[in-house]
Amino acid sequence: MSQSIVLKIPSDLQCMKMMKDVITDAGFTFALPQADLDALIKSTEELVQNASIHAYPGEKGSIEISVHPFRTGMRIDVRDWGIPMSYTKHRSVPLDKNASAGFNRIYELVDTFEYYNLGKEGKKFVIIKFASHPVHHNAEDTVTPSKTDKTVTPPKNISVKIRNFREGDEEGIARLIYKNYGHSYIKDIFYYPQKISELHGKKFYSVIAESGGHIVGHFAFILVPKSTIAEIGIVVVDPLFKGRGIMNRMIEKVLKKAEDIGLDAVFGEAIMYHVFSQKSNLAHGFTESALLLGKTPVNISLEHNELAKIEKRGAVLIGYRFFHTSPKSLYLPKVYGKQIRKSYKKAQIPFKKREKQVSPSPKHIFLAYEFDPPTNIATIRIDHYGKDFKHKFLLLVSQLRAKHCDMVYADVSLENIPQIDKVIKIMNKRGFFYAGIMFLYHERGDYLRLQLKHSDRVGSKNYVCYSDFCKSLSHYIKEDEKRVAYL
């Protein structure tokens, strides 16, 4: 059952109270903290005023406000069908550093603020506010087993079969995800049985744990576009079957499937609030390569874990399991050369230092980035250095800062940029520091990943390392962050 609430009002400021009442009632119903509720009401008020005054000047129209509570906060969409607005007006913030109203105010009040031009269908603003402390589990998040569910713990000796996905499993996977997470799981594709069926073998592959004709476990790997690697994840085990080693059995099947279809490697993100997933990855032959600060959201919940209770974004440790490797020829930046060598030695990947070519820099380069609103994280990809690199890079970073991303990662090609020292110098001066190596990540190329904190909610101490390599990498990253801060 959907929890969304949709209100359509005339573009008349006299209807503002109606909007405030709806959001207030929704906030109380879902136990949103008062301060967070006030921030959403004030932000929505700004957007409704903006639509009333600027979208419909001298005429009447409609404004739609849709309220979408979720497990850890609330999203509100404000849509109108009036005069179009330039996208640059939204992204070029702060418009006035001293302003206390308009878009500046909204950016200060909420965690995510997005604008969408819908063409003939009007335009839409999206604001998201994460709860400042945990909200109660609402009706949609509390999963009540049906009469057909096995509510009695199955005997320990019951048979559990691990196998590859086959047609007909899609509904069981969606039900299992829902049983464990309600509607809060971030990979929403797995709530749609039809999409699971259509995209399996194209975008991802799944492994199933089955007992008594019921799906009790799921493990998948998601293919990285234009590459020969995949990310493992979407791991879930029926609560009644936990503690039986099902996850370890599934990962062996996942790795076998990944190798069988010809992938060069898979990688995983080990949450660093505990050492269990780190130990598991090492036991299955993974090589650690990068430590990403701020990758997990503030609202992640782990039972009986003190580090997860700290109101800071957490870290993940990237680990690779290689099936095939080939020698690499790399441009090594002076400042990170020694650390990069350690990573390649650890991964047992042969490489040679590539001699820097003396050739004209291209005048025109293209910088791309991906922004993920649910996690509030952006990733920049850098493949070339040109005469306009600095200008374009600073402009892009400015745009991402305007989005108020909590973290910005940047992937710098180690194989295509002879001027890599110049690139790193520019990035270091803008606050980017070391994260690690992303092997085969973009179109089979190896990348140096740097990271930039853009929030005081990013933790630097709320994680633990298991291996000596992780501990060494963690120390190196902390020292590099200090070095960069003084540039």
mmCIF file with all atom_site columns, C-alpha atoms in Angstrom, residues 216-380:
data_model
loop_
_atom_site.group_PDB
_atom_site.id
_atom_site.type_symbol
_atom_site.label_atom_id
_atom_site.label_alt_id
_atom_site.label_comp_id
_atom_site.label_asym_id
_atom_site.label_entity_id
_atom_site.label_seq_id
_atom_site.pdbx_PDB_ins_code
_atom_site.Cartn_x
_atom_site.Cartn_y
_atom_site.Cartn_z
_atom_site.occupancy
_atom_site.B_iso_or_equiv
_atom_site.pdbx_formal_charge
_atom_site.auth_seq_id
_atom_site.auth_comp_id
_atom_site.auth_asym_id
_atom_site.auth_atom_id
_atom_site.pdbx_PDB_model_num
ATOM 1   C CA . VAL A 1 216 ? 15.225 -18.209 1.403   1.00 0.00 ? 216 VAL A CA 1
ATOM 2   C CA . GLY A 1 217 ? 18.354 -16.470 0.098   1.00 0.00 ? 217 GLY A CA 1
ATOM 3   C CA . HIS A 1 218 ? 19.497 -14.217 -2.739  1.00 0.00 ? 218 HIS A CA 1
ATOM 4   C CA . PHE A 1 219 ? 22.934 -13.007 -3.869  1.00 0.00 ? 219 PHE A CA 1
ATOM 5   C CA . ALA A 1 220 ? 23.620 -11.127 -7.100  1.00 0.00 ? 220 ALA A CA 1
ATOM 6   C CA . PHE A 1 221 ? 26.305 -9.355  -9.067  1.00 0.00 ? 221 PHE A CA 1
ATOM 7   C CA . ILE A 1 222 ? 25.561 -6.248  -11.114 1.00 0.00 ? 222 ILE A CA 1
ATOM 8   C CA . LEU A 1 223 ? 27.483 -5.787  -14.352 1.00 0.00 ? 223 LEU A CA 1
ATOM 9   C CA . VAL A 1 224 ? 29.488 -2.581  -14.707 1.00 0.00 ? 224 VAL A CA 1
ATOM 10  C CA . PRO A 1 225 ? 28.567 -0.990  -18.081 1.00 0.00 ? 225 PRO A CA 1
ATOM 11  C CA . LYS A 1 226 ? 31.247 -1.113  -20.780 1.00 0.00 ? 226 LYS A CA 1
ATOM 12  C CA . SER A 1 227 ? 33.595 -3.168  -18.639 1.00 0.00 ? 227 SER A CA 1
ATOM 13  C CA . THR A 1 228 ? 34.335 -6.782  -17.753 1.00 0.00 ? 228 THR A CA 1
ATOM 14  C CA . ILE A 1 229 ? 33.737 -6.555  -14.022 1.00 0.00 ? 229 ILE A CA 1
ATOM 15  C CA . ALA A 1 230 ? 30.706 -6.610  -11.749 1.00 0.00 ? 230 ALA A CA 1
ATOM 16  C CA . GLU A 1 231 ? 29.760 -5.459  -8.257  1.00 0.00 ? 231 GLU A CA 1
ATOM 17  C CA . ILE A 1 232 ? 28.541 -8.154  -5.902  1.00 0.00 ? 232 ILE A CA 1
ATOM 18  C CA . GLY A 1 233 ? 25.680 -7.346  -3.579  1.00 0.00 ? 233 GLY A CA 1
ATOM 19  C CA . ILE A 1 234 ? 21.895 -7.555  -3.115  1.00 0.00 ? 234 ILE A CA 1
ATOM 20  C CA . VAL A 1 235 ? 22.548 -10.124 -0.405  1.00 0.00 ? 235 VAL A CA 1
ATOM 21  C CA . VAL A 1 236 ? 19.572 -11.205 1.665   1.00 0.00 ? 236 VAL A CA 1
ATOM 22  C CA . VAL A 1 237 ? 18.738 -14.281 3.727   1.00 0.00 ? 237 VAL A CA 1
ATOM 23  C CA . ASP A 1 238 ? 15.359 -15.122 5.205   1.00 0.00 ? 238 ASP A CA 1
ATOM 24  C CA . PRO A 1 239 ? 15.537 -14.230 8.945   1.00 0.00 ? 239 PRO A CA 1
ATOM 25  C CA . LEU A 1 240 ? 14.352 -17.748 9.806   1.00 0.00 ? 240 LEU A CA 1
ATOM 26  C CA . PHE A 1 241 ? 17.378 -19.235 8.006   1.00 0.00 ? 241 PHE A CA 1
ATOM 27  C CA . LYS A 1 242 ? 20.164 -16.957 9.233   1.00 0.00 ? 242 LYS A CA 1
ATOM 28  C CA . GLY A 1 243 ? 23.208 -18.392 10.996  1.00 0.00 ? 243 GLY A CA 1
ATOM 29  C CA . ARG A 1 244 ? 23.414 -21.472 8.756   1.00 0.00 ? 244 ARG A CA 1
ATOM 30  C CA . GLY A 1 245 ? 26.264 -20.443 6.451   1.00 0.00 ? 245 GLY A CA 1
ATOM 31  C CA . ILE A 1 246 ? 23.912 -19.787 3.530   1.00 0.00 ? 246 ILE A CA 1
ATOM 32  C CA . MET A 1 247 ? 25.605 -16.513 2.590   1.00 0.00 ? 247 MET A CA 1
ATOM 33  C CA . ASN A 1 248 ? 29.038 -18.137 2.279   1.00 0.00 ? 248 ASN A CA 1
ATOM 34  C CA . ARG A 1 249 ? 27.582 -20.907 0.124   1.00 0.00 ? 249 ARG A CA 1
ATOM 35  C CA . MET A 1 250 ? 25.905 -18.347 -2.140  1.00 0.00 ? 250 MET A CA 1
ATOM 36  C CA . ILE A 1 251 ? 29.050 -16.268 -2.619  1.00 0.00 ? 251 ILE A CA 1
ATOM 37  C CA . GLU A 1 252 ? 30.947 -19.316 -3.856  1.00 0.00 ? 252 GLU A CA 1
ATOM 38  C CA . LYS A 1 253 ? 28.206 -19.872 -6.422  1.00 0.00 ? 253 LYS A CA 1
ATOM 39  C CA . VAL A 1 254 ? 28.232 -16.181 -7.362  1.00 0.00 ? 254 VAL A CA 1
ATOM 40  C CA . LEU A 1 255 ? 31.996 -16.219 -7.966  1.00 0.00 ? 255 LEU A CA 1
ATOM 41  C CA . LYS A 1 256 ? 31.721 -19.383 -10.065 1.00 0.00 ? 256 LYS A CA 1
ATOM 42  C CA . LYS A 1 257 ? 28.964 -17.834 -12.187 1.00 0.00 ? 257 LYS A CA 1
ATOM 43  C CA . ALA A 1 258 ? 30.937 -14.607 -12.676 1.00 0.00 ? 258 ALA A CA 1
ATOM 44  C CA . GLU A 1 259 ? 33.973 -16.558 -13.856 1.00 0.00 ? 259 GLU A CA 1
ATOM 45  C CA . ASP A 1 260 ? 31.872 -18.792 -16.117 1.00 0.00 ? 260 ASP A CA 1
ATOM 46  C CA . ILE A 1 261 ? 30.428 -15.826 -18.054 1.00 0.00 ? 261 ILE A CA 1
ATOM 47  C CA . GLY A 1 262 ? 33.934 -14.470 -18.687 1.00 0.00 ? 262 GLY A CA 1
ATOM 48  C CA . LEU A 1 263 ? 34.288 -11.593 -16.263 1.00 0.00 ? 263 LEU A CA 1
ATOM 49  C CA . ASP A 1 264 ? 37.808 -10.480 -15.389 1.00 0.00 ? 264 ASP A CA 1
ATOM 50  C CA . ALA A 1 265 ? 36.878 -9.647  -11.780 1.00 0.00 ? 265 ALA A CA 1
ATOM 51  C CA . VAL A 1 266 ? 34.160 -8.797  -9.290  1.00 0.00 ? 266 VAL A CA 1
ATOM 52  C CA . PHE A 1 267 ? 34.380 -6.248  -6.507  1.00 0.00 ? 267 PHE A CA 1
ATOM 53  C CA . GLY A 1 268 ? 32.482 -5.665  -3.312  1.00 0.00 ? 268 GLY A CA 1
ATOM 54  C CA . GLU A 1 269 ? 32.009 -2.945  -0.718  1.00 0.00 ? 269 GLU A CA 1
ATOM 55  C CA . ALA A 1 270 ? 32.587 -4.173  2.833   1.00 0.00 ? 270 ALA A CA 1
ATOM 56  C CA . ILE A 1 271 ? 30.811 -1.999  5.405   1.00 0.00 ? 271 ILE A CA 1
ATOM 57  C CA . MET A 1 272 ? 33.402 -1.051  7.995   1.00 0.00 ? 272 MET A CA 1
ATOM 58  C CA . TYR A 1 273 ? 31.280 -0.814  11.123  1.00 0.00 ? 273 TYR A CA 1
ATOM 59  C CA . HIS A 1 274 ? 32.480 -4.370  11.796  1.00 0.00 ? 274 HIS A CA 1
ATOM 60  C CA . VAL A 1 275 ? 35.129 -6.749  10.461  1.00 0.00 ? 275 VAL A CA 1
ATOM 61  C CA . PHE A 1 276 ? 32.834 -9.649  9.493   1.00 0.00 ? 276 PHE A CA 1
ATOM 62  C CA . SER A 1 277 ? 32.351 -8.734  5.821   1.00 0.00 ? 277 SER A CA 1
ATOM 63  C CA . GLN A 1 278 ? 36.041 -7.799  5.542   1.00 0.00 ? 278 GLN A CA 1
ATOM 64  C CA . LYS A 1 279 ? 37.046 -11.218 6.877   1.00 0.00 ? 279 LYS A CA 1
ATOM 65  C CA . SER A 1 280 ? 34.575 -12.952 4.580   1.00 0.00 ? 280 SER A CA 1
ATOM 66  C CA . ASN A 1 281 ? 35.925 -11.174 1.488   1.00 0.00 ? 281 ASN A CA 1
ATOM 67  C CA . LEU A 1 282 ? 39.516 -12.049 2.398   1.00 0.00 ? 282 LEU A CA 1
ATOM 68  C CA . ALA A 1 283 ? 38.520 -15.678 2.983   1.00 0.00 ? 283 ALA A CA 1
ATOM 69  C CA . HIS A 1 284 ? 37.123 -15.788 -0.559  1.00 0.00 ? 284 HIS A CA 1
ATOM 70  C CA . GLY A 1 285 ? 40.271 -14.417 -2.188  1.00 0.00 ? 285 GLY A CA 1
ATOM 71  C CA . PHE A 1 286 ? 39.464 -10.727 -2.430  1.00 0.00 ? 286 PHE A CA 1
ATOM 72  C CA . THR A 1 287 ? 42.221 -8.087  -2.614  1.00 0.00 ? 287 THR A CA 1
ATOM 73  C CA . GLU A 1 288 ? 41.605 -4.778  -0.841  1.00 0.00 ? 288 GLU A CA 1
ATOM 74  C CA . SER A 1 289 ? 42.225 -1.694  -2.971  1.00 0.00 ? 289 SER A CA 1
ATOM 75  C CA . ALA A 1 290 ? 40.378 1.407   -1.734  1.00 0.00 ? 290 ALA A CA 1
ATOM 76  C CA . LEU A 1 291 ? 38.802 2.880   1.377   1.00 0.00 ? 291 LEU A CA 1
ATOM 77  C CA . LEU A 1 292 ? 35.888 5.206   0.653   1.00 0.00 ? 292 LEU A CA 1
ATOM 78  C CA . LEU A 1 293 ? 34.889 7.574   3.428   1.00 0.00 ? 293 LEU A CA 1
ATOM 79  C CA . GLY A 1 294 ? 31.274 8.678   3.677   1.00 0.00 ? 294 GLY A CA 1
ATOM 80  C CA . LYS A 1 295 ? 29.959 5.951   1.372   1.00 0.00 ? 295 LYS A CA 1
ATOM 81  C CA . THR A 1 296 ? 27.236 4.696   3.727   1.00 0.00 ? 296 THR A CA 1
ATOM 82  C CA . PRO A 1 297 ? 24.432 7.029   4.860   1.00 0.00 ? 297 PRO A CA 1
ATOM 83  C CA . VAL A 1 298 ? 23.991 8.361   8.361   1.00 0.00 ? 298 VAL A CA 1
ATOM 84  C CA . ASN A 1 299 ? 20.772 6.429   8.880   1.00 0.00 ? 299 ASN A CA 1
ATOM 85  C CA . ILE A 1 300 ? 22.152 2.916   8.374   1.00 0.00 ? 300 ILE A CA 1
ATOM 86  C CA . SER A 1 301 ? 21.072 0.602   11.169  1.00 0.00 ? 301 SER A CA 1
ATOM 87  C CA . LEU A 1 302 ? 23.003 -2.390  12.505  1.00 0.00 ? 302 LEU A CA 1
ATOM 88  C CA . GLU A 1 303 ? 21.768 -4.206  15.564  1.00 0.00 ? 303 GLU A CA 1
ATOM 89  C CA . HIS A 1 304 ? 24.117 -4.148  18.585  1.00 0.00 ? 304 HIS A CA 1
ATOM 90  C CA . ASN A 1 305 ? 26.723 -2.022  16.750  1.00 0.00 ? 305 ASN A CA 1
ATOM 91  C CA . GLU A 1 306 ? 27.939 1.120   18.504  1.00 0.00 ? 306 GLU A CA 1
ATOM 92  C CA . LEU A 1 307 ? 29.809 2.527   15.488  1.00 0.00 ? 307 LEU A CA 1
ATOM 93  C CA . ALA A 1 308 ? 26.629 2.482   13.397  1.00 0.00 ? 308 ALA A CA 1
ATOM 94  C CA . LYS A 1 309 ? 24.900 4.602   16.045  1.00 0.00 ? 309 LYS A CA 1
ATOM 95  C CA . ILE A 1 310 ? 27.335 7.490   15.551  1.00 0.00 ? 310 ILE A CA 1
ATOM 96  C CA . GLU A 1 311 ? 25.550 10.220  13.587  1.00 0.00 ? 311 GLU A CA 1
ATOM 97  C CA . LYS A 1 312 ? 28.140 10.215  10.814  1.00 0.00 ? 312 LYS A CA 1
ATOM 98  C CA . ARG A 1 313 ? 28.322 8.681   7.348   1.00 0.00 ? 313 ARG A CA 1
ATOM 99  C CA . GLY A 1 314 ? 30.369 5.475   7.396   1.00 0.00 ? 314 GLY A CA 1
ATOM 100 C CA . ALA A 1 315 ? 33.144 4.013   5.252   1.00 0.00 ? 315 ALA A CA 1
ATOM 101 C CA . VAL A 1 316 ? 33.397 0.991   2.958   1.00 0.00 ? 316 VAL A CA 1
ATOM 102 C CA . LEU A 1 317 ? 36.412 -1.050  1.925   1.00 0.00 ? 317 LEU A CA 1
ATOM 103 C CA . ILE A 1 318 ? 36.640 -1.979  -1.753  1.00 0.00 ? 318 ILE A CA 1
ATOM 104 C CA . GLY A 1 319 ? 37.902 -5.479  -2.458  1.00 0.00 ? 319 GLY A CA 1
ATOM 105 C CA . TYR A 1 320 ? 38.454 -7.283  -5.780  1.00 0.00 ? 320 TYR A CA 1
ATOM 106 C CA . ARG A 1 321 ? 38.379 -10.965 -6.650  1.00 0.00 ? 321 ARG A CA 1
ATOM 107 C CA . PHE A 1 322 ? 40.316 -11.389 -9.915  1.00 0.00 ? 322 PHE A CA 1
ATOM 108 C CA . PHE A 1 323 ? 39.726 -14.205 -12.396 1.00 0.00 ? 323 PHE A CA 1
ATOM 109 C CA . HIS A 1 324 ? 42.051 -12.914 -15.140 1.00 0.00 ? 324 HIS A CA 1
ATOM 110 C CA . THR A 1 325 ? 44.783 -10.265 -15.029 1.00 0.00 ? 325 THR A CA 1
ATOM 111 C CA . SER A 1 326 ? 47.051 -8.760  -17.656 1.00 0.00 ? 326 SER A CA 1
ATOM 112 C CA . PRO A 1 327 ? 50.124 -6.487  -17.439 1.00 0.00 ? 327 PRO A CA 1
ATOM 113 C CA . LYS A 1 328 ? 49.442 -2.778  -17.227 1.00 0.00 ? 328 LYS A CA 1
ATOM 114 C CA . SER A 1 329 ? 51.290 0.310   -18.429 1.00 0.00 ? 329 SER A CA 1
ATOM 115 C CA . LEU A 1 330 ? 50.602 3.208   -16.066 1.00 0.00 ? 330 LEU A CA 1
ATOM 116 C CA . TYR A 1 331 ? 51.279 6.898   -15.618 1.00 0.00 ? 331 TYR A CA 1
ATOM 117 C CA . LEU A 1 332 ? 52.154 7.172   -11.928 1.00 0.00 ? 332 LEU A CA 1
ATOM 118 C CA . PRO A 1 333 ? 51.693 10.508  -10.133 1.00 0.00 ? 333 PRO A CA 1
ATOM 119 C CA . LYS A 1 334 ? 54.727 11.393  -7.998  1.00 0.00 ? 334 LYS A CA 1
ATOM 120 C CA . VAL A 1 335 ? 52.730 12.115  -4.861  1.00 0.00 ? 335 VAL A CA 1
ATOM 121 C CA . TYR A 1 336 ? 50.927 8.750   -4.884  1.00 0.00 ? 336 TYR A CA 1
ATOM 122 C CA . GLY A 1 337 ? 53.317 6.540   -6.837  1.00 0.00 ? 337 GLY A CA 1
ATOM 123 C CA . LYS A 1 338 ? 54.616 4.540   -3.872  1.00 0.00 ? 338 LYS A CA 1
ATOM 124 C CA . GLN A 1 339 ? 51.134 3.786   -2.520  1.00 0.00 ? 339 GLN A CA 1
ATOM 125 C CA . ILE A 1 340 ? 49.844 2.797   -5.960  1.00 0.00 ? 340 ILE A CA 1
ATOM 126 C CA . ARG A 1 341 ? 52.733 0.367   -6.350  1.00 0.00 ? 341 ARG A CA 1
ATOM 127 C CA . LYS A 1 342 ? 51.747 -1.275  -3.061  1.00 0.00 ? 342 LYS A CA 1
ATOM 128 C CA . SER A 1 343 ? 48.213 -1.810  -4.317  1.00 0.00 ? 343 SER A CA 1
ATOM 129 C CA . TYR A 1 344 ? 49.360 -3.445  -7.550  1.00 0.00 ? 344 TYR A CA 1
ATOM 130 C CA . LYS A 1 345 ? 51.804 -5.641  -5.686  1.00 0.00 ? 345 LYS A CA 1
ATOM 131 C CA . LYS A 1 346 ? 49.043 -6.669  -3.285  1.00 0.00 ? 346 LYS A CA 1
ATOM 132 C CA . ALA A 1 347 ? 46.774 -7.537  -6.216  1.00 0.00 ? 347 ALA A CA 1
ATOM 133 C CA . GLN A 1 348 ? 49.623 -9.399  -7.950  1.00 0.00 ? 348 GLN A CA 1
ATOM 134 C CA . ILE A 1 349 ? 49.066 -7.439  -11.158 1.00 0.00 ? 349 ILE A CA 1
ATOM 135 C CA . PRO A 1 350 ? 52.268 -6.826  -13.144 1.00 0.00 ? 350 PRO A CA 1
ATOM 136 C CA . PHE A 1 351 ? 52.783 -3.286  -14.424 1.00 0.00 ? 351 PHE A CA 1
ATOM 137 C CA . LYS A 1 352 ? 55.403 -0.950  -15.782 1.00 0.00 ? 352 LYS A CA 1
ATOM 138 C CA . LYS A 1 353 ? 55.723 2.778   -15.412 1.00 0.00 ? 353 LYS A CA 1
ATOM 139 C CA . ARG A 1 354 ? 54.763 4.468   -18.633 1.00 0.00 ? 354 ARG A CA 1
ATOM 140 C CA . GLU A 1 355 ? 57.070 7.144   -19.953 1.00 0.00 ? 355 GLU A CA 1
ATOM 141 C CA . LYS A 1 356 ? 55.402 10.510  -20.245 1.00 0.00 ? 356 LYS A CA 1
ATOM 142 C CA . GLN A 1 357 ? 54.882 11.490  -23.845 1.00 0.00 ? 357 GLN A CA 1
ATOM 143 C CA . VAL A 1 358 ? 55.621 14.973  -25.096 1.00 0.00 ? 358 VAL A CA 1
ATOM 144 C CA . SER A 1 359 ? 52.569 15.808  -27.175 1.00 0.00 ? 359 SER A CA 1
ATOM 145 C CA . PRO A 1 360 ? 50.191 18.751  -27.495 1.00 0.00 ? 360 PRO A CA 1
ATOM 146 C CA . SER A 1 361 ? 47.349 18.752  -24.969 1.00 0.00 ? 361 SER A CA 1
ATOM 147 C CA . PRO A 1 362 ? 43.885 18.579  -26.526 1.00 0.00 ? 362 PRO A CA 1
ATOM 148 C CA . LYS A 1 363 ? 42.066 21.920  -26.444 1.00 0.00 ? 363 LYS A CA 1
ATOM 149 C CA . HIS A 1 364 ? 38.687 20.384  -25.767 1.00 0.00 ? 364 HIS A CA 1
ATOM 150 C CA . ILE A 1 365 ? 38.060 17.723  -23.149 1.00 0.00 ? 365 ILE A CA 1
ATOM 151 C CA . PHE A 1 366 ? 34.914 16.222  -21.709 1.00 0.00 ? 366 PHE A CA 1
ATOM 152 C CA . LEU A 1 367 ? 34.403 15.707  -17.983 1.00 0.00 ? 367 LEU A CA 1
ATOM 153 C CA . ALA A 1 368 ? 31.517 13.519  -16.859 1.00 0.00 ? 368 ALA A CA 1
ATOM 154 C CA . TYR A 1 369 ? 29.967 12.870  -13.473 1.00 0.00 ? 369 TYR A CA 1
ATOM 155 C CA . GLU A 1 370 ? 27.213 10.765  -11.967 1.00 0.00 ? 370 GLU A CA 1
ATOM 156 C CA . PHE A 1 371 ? 25.052 11.999  -9.094  1.00 0.00 ? 371 PHE A CA 1
ATOM 157 C CA . ASP A 1 372 ? 23.010 9.610   -6.954  1.00 0.00 ? 372 ASP A CA 1
ATOM 158 C CA . PRO A 1 373 ? 20.322 11.521  -4.989  1.00 0.00 ? 373 PRO A CA 1
ATOM 159 C CA . PRO A 1 374 ? 19.370 8.646   -2.619  1.00 0.00 ? 374 PRO A CA 1
ATOM 160 C CA . THR A 1 375 ? 22.943 8.464   -1.296  1.00 0.00 ? 375 THR A CA 1
ATOM 161 C CA . ASN A 1 376 ? 23.792 12.146  -1.981  1.00 0.00 ? 376 ASN A CA 1
ATOM 162 C CA . ILE A 1 377 ? 27.108 11.115  -3.562  1.00 0.00 ? 377 ILE A CA 1
ATOM 163 C CA . ALA A 1 378 ? 28.667 12.156  -6.876  1.00 0.00 ? 378 ALA A CA 1
ATOM 164 C CA . THR A 1 379 ? 31.497 10.570  -8.888  1.00 0.00 ? 379 THR A CA 1
ATOM 165 C CA . ILE A 1 380 ? 33.585 12.436  -11.469 1.00 0.00 ? 380 ILE A CA 1
#
